[in-house]
PDB file of C-alpha atoms and ligand atoms in Angstrom:
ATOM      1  CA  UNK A   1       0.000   0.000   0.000  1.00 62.00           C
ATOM      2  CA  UNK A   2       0.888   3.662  -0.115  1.00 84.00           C
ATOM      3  CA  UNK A   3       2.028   5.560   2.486  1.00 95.00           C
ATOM      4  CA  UNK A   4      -0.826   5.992   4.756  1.00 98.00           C
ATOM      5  CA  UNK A   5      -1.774   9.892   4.487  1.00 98.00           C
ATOM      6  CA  UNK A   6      -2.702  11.227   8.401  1.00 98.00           C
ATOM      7  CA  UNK A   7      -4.271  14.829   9.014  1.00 99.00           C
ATOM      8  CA  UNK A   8      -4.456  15.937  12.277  1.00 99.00           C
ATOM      9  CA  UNK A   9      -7.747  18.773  12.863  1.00 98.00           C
ATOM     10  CA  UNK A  10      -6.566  20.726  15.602  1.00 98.00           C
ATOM     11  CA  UNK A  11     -10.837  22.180  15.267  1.00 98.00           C
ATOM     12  CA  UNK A  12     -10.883  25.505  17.775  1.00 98.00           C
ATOM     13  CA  UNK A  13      -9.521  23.323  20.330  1.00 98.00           C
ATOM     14  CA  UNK A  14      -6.263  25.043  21.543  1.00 98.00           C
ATOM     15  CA  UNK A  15      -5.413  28.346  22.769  1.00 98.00           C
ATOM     16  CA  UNK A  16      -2.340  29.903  21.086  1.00 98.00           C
ATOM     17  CA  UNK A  17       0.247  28.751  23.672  1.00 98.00           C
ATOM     18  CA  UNK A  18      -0.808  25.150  23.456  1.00 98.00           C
ATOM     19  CA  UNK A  19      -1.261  24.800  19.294  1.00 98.00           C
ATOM     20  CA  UNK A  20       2.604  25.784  19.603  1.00 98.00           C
ATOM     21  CA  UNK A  21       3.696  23.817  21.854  1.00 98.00           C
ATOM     22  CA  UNK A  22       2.041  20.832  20.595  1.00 98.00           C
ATOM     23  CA  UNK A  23       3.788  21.615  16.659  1.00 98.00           C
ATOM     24  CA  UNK A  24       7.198  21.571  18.902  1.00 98.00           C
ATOM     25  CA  UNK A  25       6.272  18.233  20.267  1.00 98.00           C
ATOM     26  CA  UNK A  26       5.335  16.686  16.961  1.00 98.00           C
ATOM     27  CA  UNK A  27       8.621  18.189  15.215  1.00 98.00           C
ATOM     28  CA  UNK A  28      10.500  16.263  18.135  1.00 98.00           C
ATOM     29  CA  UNK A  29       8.547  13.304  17.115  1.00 98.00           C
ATOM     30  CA  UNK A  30       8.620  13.407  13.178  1.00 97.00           C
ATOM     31  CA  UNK A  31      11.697  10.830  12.548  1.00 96.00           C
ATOM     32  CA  UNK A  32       8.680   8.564  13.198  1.00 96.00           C
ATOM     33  CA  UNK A  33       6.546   9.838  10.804  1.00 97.00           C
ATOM     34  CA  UNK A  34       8.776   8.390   7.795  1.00 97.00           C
ATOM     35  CA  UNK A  35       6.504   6.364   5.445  1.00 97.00           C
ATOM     36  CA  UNK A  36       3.984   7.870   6.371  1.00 98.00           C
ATOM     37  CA  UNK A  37       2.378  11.598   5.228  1.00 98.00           C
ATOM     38  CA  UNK A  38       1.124  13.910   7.898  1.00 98.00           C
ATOM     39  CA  UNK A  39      -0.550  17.054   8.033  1.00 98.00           C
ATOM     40  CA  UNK A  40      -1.333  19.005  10.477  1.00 98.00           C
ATOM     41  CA  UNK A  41      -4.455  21.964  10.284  1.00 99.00           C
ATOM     42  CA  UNK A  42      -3.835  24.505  13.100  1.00 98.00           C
ATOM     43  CA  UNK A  43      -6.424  27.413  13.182  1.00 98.00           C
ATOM     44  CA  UNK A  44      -5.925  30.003  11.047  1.00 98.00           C
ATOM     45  CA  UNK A  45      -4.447  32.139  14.243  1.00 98.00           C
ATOM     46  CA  UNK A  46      -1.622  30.104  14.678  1.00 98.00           C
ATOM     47  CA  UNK A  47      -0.762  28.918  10.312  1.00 98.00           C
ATOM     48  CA  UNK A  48       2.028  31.337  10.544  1.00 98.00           C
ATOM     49  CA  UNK A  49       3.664  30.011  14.049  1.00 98.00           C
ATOM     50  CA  UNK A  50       3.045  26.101  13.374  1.00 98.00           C
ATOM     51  CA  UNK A  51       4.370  26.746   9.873  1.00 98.00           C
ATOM     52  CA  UNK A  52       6.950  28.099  11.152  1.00 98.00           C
ATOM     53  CA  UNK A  53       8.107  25.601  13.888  1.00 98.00           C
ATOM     54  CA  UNK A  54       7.282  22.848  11.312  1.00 98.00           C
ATOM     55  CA  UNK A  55       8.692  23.811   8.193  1.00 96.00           C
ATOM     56  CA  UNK A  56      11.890  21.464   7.678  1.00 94.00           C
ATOM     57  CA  UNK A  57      10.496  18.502   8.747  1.00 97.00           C
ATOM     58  CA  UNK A  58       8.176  15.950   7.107  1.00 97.00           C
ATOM     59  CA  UNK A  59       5.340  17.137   8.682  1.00 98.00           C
ATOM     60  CA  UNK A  60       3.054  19.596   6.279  1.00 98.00           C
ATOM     61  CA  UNK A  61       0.915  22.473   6.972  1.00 98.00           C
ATOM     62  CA  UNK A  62      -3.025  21.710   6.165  1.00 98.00           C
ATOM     63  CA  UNK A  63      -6.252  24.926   7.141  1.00 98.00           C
ATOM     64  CA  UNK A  64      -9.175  23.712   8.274  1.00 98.00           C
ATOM     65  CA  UNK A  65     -11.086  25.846   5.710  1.00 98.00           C
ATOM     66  CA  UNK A  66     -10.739  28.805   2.942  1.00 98.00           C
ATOM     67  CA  UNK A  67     -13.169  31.078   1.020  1.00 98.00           C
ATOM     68  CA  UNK A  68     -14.540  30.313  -2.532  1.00 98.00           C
ATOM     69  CA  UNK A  69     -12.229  33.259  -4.323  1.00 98.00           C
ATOM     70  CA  UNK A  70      -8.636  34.231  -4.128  1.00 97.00           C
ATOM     71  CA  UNK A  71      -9.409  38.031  -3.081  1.00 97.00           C
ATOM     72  CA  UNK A  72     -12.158  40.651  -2.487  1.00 98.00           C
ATOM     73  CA  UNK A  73     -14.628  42.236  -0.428  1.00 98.00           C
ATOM     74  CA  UNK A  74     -15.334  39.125   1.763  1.00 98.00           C
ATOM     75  CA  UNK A  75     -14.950  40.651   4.922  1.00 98.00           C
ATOM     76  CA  UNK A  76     -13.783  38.298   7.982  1.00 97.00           C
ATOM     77  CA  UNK A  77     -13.061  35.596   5.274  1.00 98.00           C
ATOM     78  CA  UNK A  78      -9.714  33.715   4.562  1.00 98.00           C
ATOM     79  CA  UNK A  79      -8.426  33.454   1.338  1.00 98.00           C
ATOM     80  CA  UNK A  80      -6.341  30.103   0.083  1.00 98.00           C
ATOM     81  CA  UNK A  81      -3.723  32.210  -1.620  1.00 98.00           C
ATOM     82  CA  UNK A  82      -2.530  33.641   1.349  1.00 98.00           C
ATOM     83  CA  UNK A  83      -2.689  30.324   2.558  1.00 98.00           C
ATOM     84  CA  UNK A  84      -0.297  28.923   0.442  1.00 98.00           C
ATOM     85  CA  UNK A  85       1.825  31.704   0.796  1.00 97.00           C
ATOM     86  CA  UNK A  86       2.240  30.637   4.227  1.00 98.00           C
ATOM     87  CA  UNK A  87       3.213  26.949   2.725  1.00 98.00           C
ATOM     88  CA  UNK A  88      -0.142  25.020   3.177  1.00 98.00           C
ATOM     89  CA  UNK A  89      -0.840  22.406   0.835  1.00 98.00           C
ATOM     90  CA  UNK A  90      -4.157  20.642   2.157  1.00 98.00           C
ATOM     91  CA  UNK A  91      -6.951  22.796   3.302  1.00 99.00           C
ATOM     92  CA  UNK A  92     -10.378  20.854   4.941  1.00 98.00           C
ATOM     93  CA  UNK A  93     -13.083  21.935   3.031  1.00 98.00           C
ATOM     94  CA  UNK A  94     -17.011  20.714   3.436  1.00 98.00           C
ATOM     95  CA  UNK A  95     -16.694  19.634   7.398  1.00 98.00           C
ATOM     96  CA  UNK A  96     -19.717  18.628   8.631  1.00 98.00           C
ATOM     97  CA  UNK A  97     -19.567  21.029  11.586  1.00 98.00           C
ATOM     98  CA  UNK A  98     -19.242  23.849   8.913  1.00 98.00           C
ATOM     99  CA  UNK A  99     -21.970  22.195   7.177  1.00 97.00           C
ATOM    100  CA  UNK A 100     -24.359  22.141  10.512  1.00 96.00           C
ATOM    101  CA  UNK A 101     -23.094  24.992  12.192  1.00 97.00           C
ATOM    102  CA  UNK A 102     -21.989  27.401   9.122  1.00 97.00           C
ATOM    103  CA  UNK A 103     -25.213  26.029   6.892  1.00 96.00           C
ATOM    104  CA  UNK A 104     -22.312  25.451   4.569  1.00 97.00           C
ATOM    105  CA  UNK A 105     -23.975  24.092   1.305  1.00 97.00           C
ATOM    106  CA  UNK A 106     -23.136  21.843  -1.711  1.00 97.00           C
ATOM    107  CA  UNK A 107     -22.561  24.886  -3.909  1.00 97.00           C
ATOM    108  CA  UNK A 108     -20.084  26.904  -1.460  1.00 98.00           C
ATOM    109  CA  UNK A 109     -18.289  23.531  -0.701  1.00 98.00           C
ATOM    110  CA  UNK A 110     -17.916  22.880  -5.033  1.00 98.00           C
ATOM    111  CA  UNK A 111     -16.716  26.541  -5.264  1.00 98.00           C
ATOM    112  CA  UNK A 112     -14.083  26.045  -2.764  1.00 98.00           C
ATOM    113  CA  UNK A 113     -12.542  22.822  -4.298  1.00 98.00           C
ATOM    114  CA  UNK A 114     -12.943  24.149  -7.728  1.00 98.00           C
ATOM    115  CA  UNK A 115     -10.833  26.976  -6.564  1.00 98.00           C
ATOM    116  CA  UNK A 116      -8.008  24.632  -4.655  1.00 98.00           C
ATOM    117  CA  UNK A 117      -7.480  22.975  -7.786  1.00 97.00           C
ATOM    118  CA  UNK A 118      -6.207  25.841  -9.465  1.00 96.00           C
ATOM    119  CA  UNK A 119      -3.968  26.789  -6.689  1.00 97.00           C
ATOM    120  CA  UNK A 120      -2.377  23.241  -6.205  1.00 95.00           C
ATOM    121  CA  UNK A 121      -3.520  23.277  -3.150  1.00 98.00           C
ATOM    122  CA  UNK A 122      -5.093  19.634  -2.153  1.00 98.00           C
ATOM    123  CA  UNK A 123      -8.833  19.729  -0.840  1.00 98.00           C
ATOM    124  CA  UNK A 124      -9.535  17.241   1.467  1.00 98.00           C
ATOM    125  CA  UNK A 125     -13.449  17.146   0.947  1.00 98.00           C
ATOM    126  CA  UNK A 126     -15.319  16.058   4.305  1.00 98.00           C
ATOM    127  CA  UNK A 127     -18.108  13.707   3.808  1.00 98.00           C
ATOM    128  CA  UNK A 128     -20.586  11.939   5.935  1.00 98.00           C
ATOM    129  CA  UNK A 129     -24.178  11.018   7.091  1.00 98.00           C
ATOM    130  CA  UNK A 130     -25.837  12.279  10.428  1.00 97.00           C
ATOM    131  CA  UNK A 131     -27.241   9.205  12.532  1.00 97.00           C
ATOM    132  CA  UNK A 132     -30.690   9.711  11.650  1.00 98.00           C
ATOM    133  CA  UNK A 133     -30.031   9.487   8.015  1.00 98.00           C
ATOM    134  CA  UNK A 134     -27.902   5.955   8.450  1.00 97.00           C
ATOM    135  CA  UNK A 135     -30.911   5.017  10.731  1.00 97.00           C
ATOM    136  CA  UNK A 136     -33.495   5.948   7.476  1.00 98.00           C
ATOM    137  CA  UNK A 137     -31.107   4.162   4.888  1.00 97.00           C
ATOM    138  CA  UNK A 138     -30.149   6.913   3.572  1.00 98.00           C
ATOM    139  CA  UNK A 139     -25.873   6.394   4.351  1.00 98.00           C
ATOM    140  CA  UNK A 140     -25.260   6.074   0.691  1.00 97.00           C
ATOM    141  CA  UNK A 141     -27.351   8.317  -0.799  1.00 98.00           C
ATOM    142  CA  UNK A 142     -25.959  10.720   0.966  1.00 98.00           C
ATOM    143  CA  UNK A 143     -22.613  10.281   0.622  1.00 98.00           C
ATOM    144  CA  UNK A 144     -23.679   9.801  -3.005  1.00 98.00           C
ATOM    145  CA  UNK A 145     -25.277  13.302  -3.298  1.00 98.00           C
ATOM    146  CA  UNK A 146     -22.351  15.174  -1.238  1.00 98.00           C
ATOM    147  CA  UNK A 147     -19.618  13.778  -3.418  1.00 98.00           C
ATOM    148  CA  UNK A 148     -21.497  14.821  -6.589  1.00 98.00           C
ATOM    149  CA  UNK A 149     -22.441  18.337  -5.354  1.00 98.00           C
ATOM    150  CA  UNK A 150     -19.091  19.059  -4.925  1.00 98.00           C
ATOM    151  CA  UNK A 151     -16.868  17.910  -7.629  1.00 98.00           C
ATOM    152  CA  UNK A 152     -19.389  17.209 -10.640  1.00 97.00           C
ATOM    153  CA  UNK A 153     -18.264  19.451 -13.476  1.00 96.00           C
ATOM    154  CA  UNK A 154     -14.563  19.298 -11.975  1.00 97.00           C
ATOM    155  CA  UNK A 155     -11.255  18.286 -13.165  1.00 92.00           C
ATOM    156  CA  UNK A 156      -7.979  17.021 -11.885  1.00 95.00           C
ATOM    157  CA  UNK A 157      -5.074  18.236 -14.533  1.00 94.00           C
ATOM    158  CA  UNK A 158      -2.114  16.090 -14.019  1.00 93.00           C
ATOM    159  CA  UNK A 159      -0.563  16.936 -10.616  1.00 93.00           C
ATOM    160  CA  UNK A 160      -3.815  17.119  -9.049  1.00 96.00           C
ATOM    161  CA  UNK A 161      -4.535  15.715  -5.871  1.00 98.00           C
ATOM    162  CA  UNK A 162      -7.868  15.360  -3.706  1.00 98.00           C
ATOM    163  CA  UNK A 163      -8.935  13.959  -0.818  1.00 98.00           C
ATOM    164  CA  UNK A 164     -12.275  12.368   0.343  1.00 98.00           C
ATOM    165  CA  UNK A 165     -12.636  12.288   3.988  1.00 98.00           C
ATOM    166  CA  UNK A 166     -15.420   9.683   5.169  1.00 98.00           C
ATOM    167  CA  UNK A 167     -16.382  10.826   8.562  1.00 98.00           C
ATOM    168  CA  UNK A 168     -19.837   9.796   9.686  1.00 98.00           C
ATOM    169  CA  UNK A 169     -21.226  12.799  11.412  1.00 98.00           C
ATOM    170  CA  UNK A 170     -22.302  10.370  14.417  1.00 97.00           C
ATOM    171  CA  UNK A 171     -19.377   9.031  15.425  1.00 98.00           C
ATOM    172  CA  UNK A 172     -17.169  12.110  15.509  1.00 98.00           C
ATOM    173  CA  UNK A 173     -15.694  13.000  18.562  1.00 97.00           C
ATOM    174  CA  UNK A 174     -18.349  10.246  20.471  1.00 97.00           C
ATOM    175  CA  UNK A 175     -15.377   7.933  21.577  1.00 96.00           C
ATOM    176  CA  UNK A 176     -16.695   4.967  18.966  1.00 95.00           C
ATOM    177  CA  UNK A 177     -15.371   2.323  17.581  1.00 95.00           C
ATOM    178  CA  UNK A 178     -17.329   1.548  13.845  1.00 96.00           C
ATOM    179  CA  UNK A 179     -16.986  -2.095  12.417  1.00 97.00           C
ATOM    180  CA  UNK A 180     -14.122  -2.243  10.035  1.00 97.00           C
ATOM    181  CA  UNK A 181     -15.693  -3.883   7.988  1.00 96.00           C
ATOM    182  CA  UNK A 182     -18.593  -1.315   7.508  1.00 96.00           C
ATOM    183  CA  UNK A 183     -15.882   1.432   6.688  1.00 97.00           C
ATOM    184  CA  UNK A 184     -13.987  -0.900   4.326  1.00 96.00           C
ATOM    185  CA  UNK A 185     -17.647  -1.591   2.583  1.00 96.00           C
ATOM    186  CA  UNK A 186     -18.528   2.520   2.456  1.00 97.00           C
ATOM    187  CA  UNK A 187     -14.992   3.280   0.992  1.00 97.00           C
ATOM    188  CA  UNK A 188     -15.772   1.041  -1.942  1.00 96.00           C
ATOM    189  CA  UNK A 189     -19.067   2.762  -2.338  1.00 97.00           C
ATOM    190  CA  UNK A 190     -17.236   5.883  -2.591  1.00 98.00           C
ATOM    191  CA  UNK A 191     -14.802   4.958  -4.992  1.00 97.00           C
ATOM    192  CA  UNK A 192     -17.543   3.787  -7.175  1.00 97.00           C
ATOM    193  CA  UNK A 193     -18.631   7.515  -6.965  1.00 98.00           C
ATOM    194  CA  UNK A 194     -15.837   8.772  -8.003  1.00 98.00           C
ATOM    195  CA  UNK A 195     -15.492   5.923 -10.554  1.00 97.00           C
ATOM    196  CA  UNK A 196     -18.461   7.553 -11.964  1.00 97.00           C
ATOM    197  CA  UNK A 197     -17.276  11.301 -11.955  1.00 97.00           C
ATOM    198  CA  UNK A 198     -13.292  10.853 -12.884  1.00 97.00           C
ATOM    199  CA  UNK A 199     -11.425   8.953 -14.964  1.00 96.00           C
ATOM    200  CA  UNK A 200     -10.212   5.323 -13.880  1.00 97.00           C
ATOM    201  CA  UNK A 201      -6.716   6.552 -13.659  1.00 96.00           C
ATOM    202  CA  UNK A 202      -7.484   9.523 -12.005  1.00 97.00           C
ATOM    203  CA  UNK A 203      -9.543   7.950  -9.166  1.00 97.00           C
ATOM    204  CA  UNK A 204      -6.353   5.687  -8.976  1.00 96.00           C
ATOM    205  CA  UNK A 205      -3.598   7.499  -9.017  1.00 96.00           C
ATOM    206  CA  UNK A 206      -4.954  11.226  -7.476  1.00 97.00           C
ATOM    207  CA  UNK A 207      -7.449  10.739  -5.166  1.00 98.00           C
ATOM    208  CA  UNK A 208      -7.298   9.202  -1.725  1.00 98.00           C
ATOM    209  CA  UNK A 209     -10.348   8.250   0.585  1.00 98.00           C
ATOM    210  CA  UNK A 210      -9.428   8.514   4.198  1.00 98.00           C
ATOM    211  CA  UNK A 211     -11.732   8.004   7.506  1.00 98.00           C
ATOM    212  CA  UNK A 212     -12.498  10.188  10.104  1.00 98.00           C
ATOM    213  CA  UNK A 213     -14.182   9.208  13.217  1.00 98.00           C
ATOM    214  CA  UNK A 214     -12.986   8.658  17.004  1.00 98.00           C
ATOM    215  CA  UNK A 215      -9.333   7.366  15.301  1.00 98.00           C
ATOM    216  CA  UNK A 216      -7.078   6.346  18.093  1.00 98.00           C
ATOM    217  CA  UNK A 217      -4.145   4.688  18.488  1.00 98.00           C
ATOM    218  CA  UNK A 218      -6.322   1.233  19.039  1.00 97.00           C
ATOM    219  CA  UNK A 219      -8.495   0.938  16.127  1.00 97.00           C
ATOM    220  CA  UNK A 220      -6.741   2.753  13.422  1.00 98.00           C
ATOM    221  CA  UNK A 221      -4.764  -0.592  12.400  1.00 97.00           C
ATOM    222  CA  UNK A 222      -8.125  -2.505  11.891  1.00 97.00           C
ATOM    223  CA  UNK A 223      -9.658   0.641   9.822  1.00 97.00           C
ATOM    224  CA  UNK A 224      -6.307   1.165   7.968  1.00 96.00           C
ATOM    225  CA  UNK A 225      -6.046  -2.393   6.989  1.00 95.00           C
ATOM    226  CA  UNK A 226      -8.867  -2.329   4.347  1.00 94.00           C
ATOM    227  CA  UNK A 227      -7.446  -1.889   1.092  1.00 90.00           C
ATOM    228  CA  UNK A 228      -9.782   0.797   0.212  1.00 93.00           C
ATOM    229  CA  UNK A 229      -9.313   3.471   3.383  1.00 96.00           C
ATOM    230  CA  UNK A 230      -5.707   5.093   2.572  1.00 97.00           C
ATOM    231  CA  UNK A 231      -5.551   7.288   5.962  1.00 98.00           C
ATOM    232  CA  UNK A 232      -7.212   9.063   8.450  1.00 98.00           C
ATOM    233  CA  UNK A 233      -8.290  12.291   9.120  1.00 98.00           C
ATOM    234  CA  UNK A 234      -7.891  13.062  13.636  1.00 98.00           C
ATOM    235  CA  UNK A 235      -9.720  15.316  15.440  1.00 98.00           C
ATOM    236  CA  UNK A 236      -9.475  14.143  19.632  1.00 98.00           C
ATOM    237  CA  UNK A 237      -6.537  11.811  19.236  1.00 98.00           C
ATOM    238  CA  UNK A 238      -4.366  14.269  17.411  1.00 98.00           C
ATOM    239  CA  UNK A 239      -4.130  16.960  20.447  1.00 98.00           C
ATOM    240  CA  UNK A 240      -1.662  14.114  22.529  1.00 98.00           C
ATOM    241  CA  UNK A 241       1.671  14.604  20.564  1.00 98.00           C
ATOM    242  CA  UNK A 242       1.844  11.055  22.212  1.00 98.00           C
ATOM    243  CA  UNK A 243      -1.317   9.381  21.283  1.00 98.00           C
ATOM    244  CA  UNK A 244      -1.340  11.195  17.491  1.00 98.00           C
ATOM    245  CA  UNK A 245       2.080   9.827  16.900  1.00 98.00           C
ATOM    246  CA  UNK A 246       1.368   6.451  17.933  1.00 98.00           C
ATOM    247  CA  UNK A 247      -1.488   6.864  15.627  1.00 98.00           C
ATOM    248  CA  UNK A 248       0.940   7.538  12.668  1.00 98.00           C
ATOM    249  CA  UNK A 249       2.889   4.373  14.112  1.00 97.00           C
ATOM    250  CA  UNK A 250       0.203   1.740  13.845  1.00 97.00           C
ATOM    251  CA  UNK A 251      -1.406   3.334  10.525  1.00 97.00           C
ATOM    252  CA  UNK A 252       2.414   2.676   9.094  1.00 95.00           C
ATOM    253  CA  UNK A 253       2.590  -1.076   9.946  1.00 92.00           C
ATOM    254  CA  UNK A 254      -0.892  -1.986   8.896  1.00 84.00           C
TER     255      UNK A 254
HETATM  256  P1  LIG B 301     -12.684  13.011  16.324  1.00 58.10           P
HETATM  257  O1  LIG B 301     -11.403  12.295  15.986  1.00 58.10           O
HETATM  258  O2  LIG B 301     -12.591  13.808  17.588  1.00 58.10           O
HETATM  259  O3  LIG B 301     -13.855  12.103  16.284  1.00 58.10           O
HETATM  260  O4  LIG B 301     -12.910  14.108  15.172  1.00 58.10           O
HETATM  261  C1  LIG B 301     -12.941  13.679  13.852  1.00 58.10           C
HETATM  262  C2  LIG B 301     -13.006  14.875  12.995  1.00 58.10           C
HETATM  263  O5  LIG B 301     -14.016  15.535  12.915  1.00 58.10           O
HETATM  264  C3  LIG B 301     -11.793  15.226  12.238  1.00 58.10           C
HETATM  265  O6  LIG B 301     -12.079  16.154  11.251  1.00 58.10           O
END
């Protein structure tokens, strides 16, 4: 397999002080990380500092969101080219706690990946179904509909990357462990998606689908070990230097 691909989401979980000193602690830790790709998304506060601290190491610099267009009157928005001036190369976009809490919608979430694309800047789209939509049936239809809302009409040139980040909406930050088998069965789904919108070779060669979900250091071997999930995307976990590199650790040797 490829090298496992593991974003930590920092979320608006750390004051200043503590997103810093938890960059040093990873830079400390990164001769571990060979083999493996890690990212790390600080909040937008602290992109300069953790880029900073980071930069000359494996580790690379990931937002946990952008706006739609390079540069305007947007006020309070964040644009991805001064993004990638400060070096970031994956930016979060679609998360579904800017989809609940923001009313983010299909159409801002396809503007925003459209947009990475011509920056080479690698979207990692979040997808995922709430509990009561699972409970009606509804999982893949959903996932179905997101992933078509946001890149239908869209193309990946050569050098183009993208991410799809499975991360049912129930089972973030709840502490659960989902049947591998269940995630390993939903990744296929979601490459037949893709199947459907891209190219073969693109789908194979440019796109990964990572999970998100309660990912510790325990059960990221048994998701990881399904052919079809190719990372994992870490909100809790990846706040322990300790626990997120041990994540990186087992992802590597499954
Ligand atoms: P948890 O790892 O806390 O469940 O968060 C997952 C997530 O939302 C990452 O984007």
């Amino acid at each position: 397999m490829q090298n496992p691909l593991i974003i930590a989401n920092w979320k608006m979980k750390l004051l200043p002080s503590q997103s810093l000193d938890l960059a040093r602690k990873l830079k400390k830790a990164s001769s571990k990380y060979a083999g493996a790709e890690v990212v790390v998304c600080p909040s937008f506060t602290e992109i300069a500092q953790v880029g900073e601290i980071i930069k000359d190491t494996n580790i690379k610099l990931g937002a946990q969101d952008c706006f739609w267009e390079e540069q305007g009157a947007f006020t309070g928005e964040v644009s991805p080219k001064s993004l990638l001036d400060y070096g970031v190369e994956y930016i979060l976009v679609g998360h579904s706690e800017r989809r609940q809490n923001l009313s983010e919608t299909g159409d801002m979430i396809h503007k925003k990946v459209r947009l990475l694309f011509t920056l080479d800047i690698t979207p990692v789209l979040c997808i995922g179904e709430t509990f009561e939509e699972r409970q009606d049936g509804l999982k893949d239809v959903v996932l179905t509909r997101q992933l078509h809302n946001a890149l239908n009409g869209l193309w990946l040139n050569k050098g183009d990357k993208l991410v799809i980040a499975y991360e049912p909406v129930w089972v973030i930050g709840s502490g659960q462990d989902v049947d591998p088998e269940e995630i390993g069965h939903t990744h296929q789904i979601i490459n037949q998606v893709l199947y459907d919108i891209f190219e073969n070779s693109v789908v194979k060669d440019q796109i990964k689908v990572i999970y998100g979900g309660s990912v510790d250091p325990e059960n990221v071997g048994a998701y990881i070990s399904k052919a079809s999930v190719q990372g994992a995307l870490v909100g809790t976990a990846s706040l322990d230097a300790t626990q997120f590199s041990a994540i990186v650790v087992q992802a590597k040797k499954s």
